mmCIF file of C-alpha atoms in Angstrom:
data_model
loop_
_atom_site.group_PDB
_atom_site.id
_atom_site.type_symbol
_atom_site.label_atom_id
_atom_site.label_comp_id
_atom_site.label_asym_id
_atom_site.label_seq_id
_atom_site.Cartn_x
_atom_site.Cartn_y
_atom_site.Cartn_z
ATOM 1 C CA MET A 1 71.498 88.806 108.900
ATOM 2 C CA TYR A 2 73.949 86.303 107.463
ATOM 3 C CA ALA A 3 75.171 84.206 110.401
ATOM 4 C CA PRO A 4 77.345 81.427 109.009
ATOM 5 C CA ASP A 5 79.101 78.786 111.024
ATOM 6 C CA ARG A 6 82.819 79.064 111.702
ATOM 7 C CA ASP A 7 83.732 76.907 108.698
ATOM 8 C CA GLU A 8 81.894 79.309 106.380
ATOM 9 C CA ASP A 9 83.601 82.296 107.997
ATOM 10 C CA LEU A 10 86.970 80.629 107.453
ATOM 11 C CA ARG A 11 86.110 79.798 103.835
ATOM 12 C CA TRP A 12 85.127 83.384 103.023
ATOM 13 C CA MET A 13 88.191 84.778 104.795
ATOM 14 C CA ARG A 14 90.423 82.453 102.777
ATOM 15 C CA ARG A 15 88.805 83.918 99.648
ATOM 16 C CA ALA A 16 89.592 87.427 100.937
ATOM 17 C CA ILE A 17 93.204 86.393 101.635
ATOM 18 C CA GLY A 18 93.455 85.117 98.053
ATOM 19 C CA LEU A 19 92.276 88.519 96.836
ATOM 20 C CA ALA A 20 94.822 90.300 99.058
ATOM 21 C CA ALA A 21 97.548 88.313 97.305
ATOM 22 C CA LEU A 22 96.520 90.027 94.031
ATOM 23 C CA CYS A 23 97.332 93.508 95.393
ATOM 24 C CA PRO A 24 100.166 95.312 93.690
ATOM 25 C CA PRO A 25 102.663 95.821 96.563
ATOM 26 C CA ALA A 26 103.032 99.430 97.729
ATOM 27 C CA ALA A 27 105.631 100.664 100.193
ATOM 28 C CA GLY A 28 103.136 102.790 102.111
ATOM 29 C CA ALA A 29 100.061 100.581 102.104
ATOM 30 C CA TYR A 30 98.697 97.251 103.251
ATOM 31 C CA SER A 31 97.549 94.562 100.853
ATOM 32 C CA VAL A 32 93.994 93.733 101.868
ATOM 33 C CA GLY A 33 91.208 91.627 100.384
ATOM 34 C CA ALA A 34 87.492 91.995 101.066
ATOM 35 C CA VAL A 35 84.376 89.989 100.228
ATOM 36 C CA ILE A 36 80.767 91.026 100.854
ATOM 37 C CA VAL A 37 78.408 88.088 101.390
ATOM 38 C CA ALA A 38 74.617 88.357 101.283
ATOM 39 C CA GLU A 39 72.255 86.982 103.908
ATOM 40 C CA ASP A 40 71.606 83.923 101.715
ATOM 41 C CA GLY A 41 75.331 83.104 101.652
ATOM 42 C CA THR A 42 76.052 84.299 98.110
ATOM 43 C CA GLU A 43 78.873 86.637 97.201
ATOM 44 C CA LEU A 44 77.681 90.154 96.409
ATOM 45 C CA ALA A 45 81.033 91.817 95.677
ATOM 46 C CA SER A 46 84.740 91.543 96.289
ATOM 47 C CA GLY A 47 87.834 93.643 95.959
ATOM 48 C CA TYR A 48 91.397 94.199 96.959
ATOM 49 C CA SER A 49 93.575 97.192 97.728
ATOM 50 C CA ARG A 50 94.653 99.202 94.701
ATOM 51 C CA ALA A 51 92.534 97.099 92.304
ATOM 52 C CA THR A 52 91.164 100.166 90.534
ATOM 53 C CA GLY A 53 93.592 102.886 91.608
ATOM 54 C CA PRO A 54 96.573 103.566 93.835
ATOM 55 C CA ARG A 55 94.559 104.859 96.811
ATOM 56 C CA GLU A 56 91.618 102.454 96.936
ATOM 57 C CA HIS A 57 91.127 100.197 99.935
ATOM 58 C CA ALA A 58 89.673 96.699 99.552
ATOM 59 C CA GLU A 59 86.379 97.474 101.305
ATOM 60 C CA GLU A 60 85.999 100.616 99.181
ATOM 61 C CA VAL A 61 86.548 98.645 95.952
ATOM 62 C CA ALA A 62 84.013 95.979 96.960
ATOM 63 C CA LEU A 63 81.349 98.487 98.069
ATOM 64 C CA ALA A 64 81.748 100.469 94.831
ATOM 65 C CA GLN A 65 80.532 97.416 92.886
ATOM 66 C CA LEU A 66 77.083 97.609 94.488
ATOM 67 C CA PRO A 67 74.317 100.133 93.850
ATOM 68 C CA GLN A 68 73.973 102.863 96.449
ATOM 69 C CA GLY A 69 71.326 101.900 99.002
ATOM 70 C CA ASP A 70 71.437 98.202 98.045
ATOM 71 C CA PRO A 71 68.943 96.604 100.478
ATOM 72 C CA ARG A 72 70.947 93.351 100.562
ATOM 73 C CA LEU A 73 73.635 95.088 102.620
ATOM 74 C CA ALA A 74 71.283 95.263 105.633
ATOM 75 C CA GLY A 75 71.778 91.524 106.171
ATOM 76 C CA ALA A 76 75.282 91.117 104.754
ATOM 77 C CA THR A 77 78.682 90.307 106.195
ATOM 78 C CA ILE A 78 81.898 91.891 104.976
ATOM 79 C CA TYR A 79 85.072 89.843 105.289
ATOM 80 C CA SER A 80 88.239 91.927 105.369
ATOM 81 C CA THR A 81 91.726 90.569 105.884
ATOM 82 C CA LEU A 82 92.607 93.646 107.977
ATOM 83 C CA GLU A 83 90.617 95.728 110.445
ATOM 84 C CA PRO A 84 88.714 98.428 108.497
ATOM 85 C CA CYS A 85 90.573 101.728 108.704
ATOM 86 C CA SER A 86 89.404 104.523 110.977
ATOM 87 C CA GLN A 87 91.528 107.253 109.354
ATOM 88 C CA ARG A 88 92.365 108.169 105.760
ATOM 89 C CA ASN A 89 94.570 110.755 104.143
ATOM 90 C CA ALA A 90 92.969 113.764 102.501
ATOM 91 C CA SER A 91 89.227 113.701 101.927
ATOM 92 C CA ARG A 92 88.681 109.960 101.587
ATOM 93 C CA THR A 93 86.113 108.311 103.862
ATOM 94 C CA PRO A 94 87.569 105.688 106.234
ATOM 95 C CA CYS A 95 86.371 102.136 105.583
ATOM 96 C CA ALA A 96 84.822 101.694 109.051
ATOM 97 C CA GLN A 97 82.673 104.766 108.346
ATOM 98 C CA ARG A 98 81.723 103.453 104.882
ATOM 99 C CA ILE A 99 80.577 100.165 106.446
ATOM 100 C CA LEU A 100 78.448 102.053 108.966
ATOM 101 C CA GLU A 101 76.970 104.285 106.259
ATOM 102 C CA VAL A 102 75.792 101.341 104.138
ATOM 103 C CA GLY A 103 74.448 99.460 107.159
ATOM 104 C CA ILE A 104 76.388 96.190 107.026
ATOM 105 C CA PRO A 105 75.640 94.562 110.412
ATOM 106 C CA ARG A 106 78.496 92.036 110.587
ATOM 107 C CA VAL A 107 82.241 92.357 109.931
ATOM 108 C CA VAL A 108 84.796 89.534 110.061
ATOM 109 C CA ILE A 109 88.531 90.324 110.109
ATOM 110 C CA ALA A 110 91.708 88.246 110.186
ATOM 111 C CA TRP A 111 93.860 90.726 112.148
ATOM 112 C CA ARG A 112 93.865 94.149 113.752
ATOM 113 C CA GLU A 113 95.782 96.984 112.123
ATOM 114 C CA PRO A 114 99.208 97.471 113.701
ATOM 115 C CA SER A 115 100.615 100.960 114.253
ATOM 116 C CA LEU A 116 102.792 100.960 111.145
ATOM 117 C CA PHE A 117 101.013 103.842 109.358
ATOM 118 C CA VAL A 118 98.392 104.933 111.913
ATOM 119 C CA ASP A 119 99.250 105.150 115.594
ATOM 120 C CA ASP A 120 95.899 103.917 116.816
ATOM 121 C CA CYS A 121 93.448 102.416 114.358
ATOM 122 C CA VAL A 122 90.073 102.217 116.072
ATOM 123 C CA GLY A 123 87.958 100.820 113.222
ATOM 124 C CA TYR A 124 87.123 97.731 115.283
ATOM 125 C CA GLU A 125 86.016 99.866 118.229
ATOM 126 C CA GLN A 126 83.993 102.273 116.053
ATOM 127 C CA LEU A 127 82.090 99.399 114.496
ATOM 128 C CA VAL A 128 81.369 97.684 117.835
ATOM 129 C CA GLU A 129 80.278 100.997 119.414
ATOM 130 C CA ALA A 130 77.789 101.434 116.575
ATOM 131 C CA GLY A 131 76.294 97.979 117.200
ATOM 132 C CA VAL A 132 78.034 96.058 114.418
ATOM 133 C CA ILE A 133 78.992 92.466 115.210
ATOM 134 C CA VAL A 134 82.747 92.201 114.681
ATOM 135 C CA MET A 135 84.519 88.854 114.714
ATOM 136 C CA GLU A 136 88.232 88.170 114.449
ATOM 137 C CA LEU A 137 89.692 84.956 113.026
ATOM 138 C CA PRO A 138 93.152 84.796 114.634
ATOM 139 C CA GLU A 139 93.839 81.391 113.087
ATOM 140 C CA LEU A 140 94.063 83.126 109.678
ATOM 141 C CA ALA A 141 96.032 86.185 110.848
ATOM 142 C CA ALA A 142 99.399 84.753 109.742
ATOM 143 C CA ALA A 143 98.076 84.091 106.228
ATOM 144 C CA ALA A 144 96.656 87.624 105.999
ATOM 145 C CA LYS A 145 99.910 89.124 107.294
ATOM 146 C CA ALA A 146 101.914 87.107 104.740
ATOM 147 C CA THR A 147 100.338 89.136 101.909
ATOM 148 C CA ASN A 148 102.045 92.149 103.497
ATOM 149 C CA SER A 149 105.592 90.794 103.552
ATOM 150 C CA HIS A 150 106.596 93.747 101.341
ATOM 151 C CA LEU A 151 106.239 96.055 104.363
ATOM 152 C CA PRO A 152 109.376 96.290 106.492
ATOM 153 C CA GLY A 153 108.934 96.574 110.242
ATOM 154 C CA LEU A 154 105.381 95.341 110.237
ATOM 155 C CA GLY A 155 105.646 94.825 113.977
ATOM 156 C CA GLU A 156 103.110 93.198 116.181
ATOM 157 C CA SER A 157 99.403 93.518 115.643
ATOM 158 C CA ARG A 158 97.107 94.242 118.560
#
C-alpha cells in the first residue's frame, strides 16, 4: 500500500484542491477534486466534480478513468478534498461505497462534509468501519473550502 510521508500527502492534496478549483460552480453541489495515486507514488487518475456531466462527483470521475478491476487500486491512495459521500440522489452509487467496491485501502481528505445538503454524511465512518485507513489534513481544509465559496451558508464542518 502507498504510505507516503506527510509532505507527499500535502502535495497530492494540493493537486486535488487545484482540480476542485476547475469545477463549474453549482448551487446545489460541492466543488471537489480527487487524485488516485498508485503504490509506487505515480498518479493513476484524477478528476473533479462535474468534469464530465452535471451529476458526477470527483471520485466517480477519477475511478471511471481506470479499467474495472484494476489491480493497482489494491495498493492505492485516493485524495479527495471532501469526505467521500455516503448518500446520493436517485440510483447513483455513493463515493464511499465505490471506494470500498474497488478496494482502495487508503483515503486522505481535507475536510469532513458539513450538513449543507446531507444531514449526516458518514462516508468517513463507513470507510473506517470497513478497514480503510482514512486520514484528514486539517491544515488544508480552508483551501478546500475556498473552492466552495459559491455555496451560501456553508456552515461549520465536523
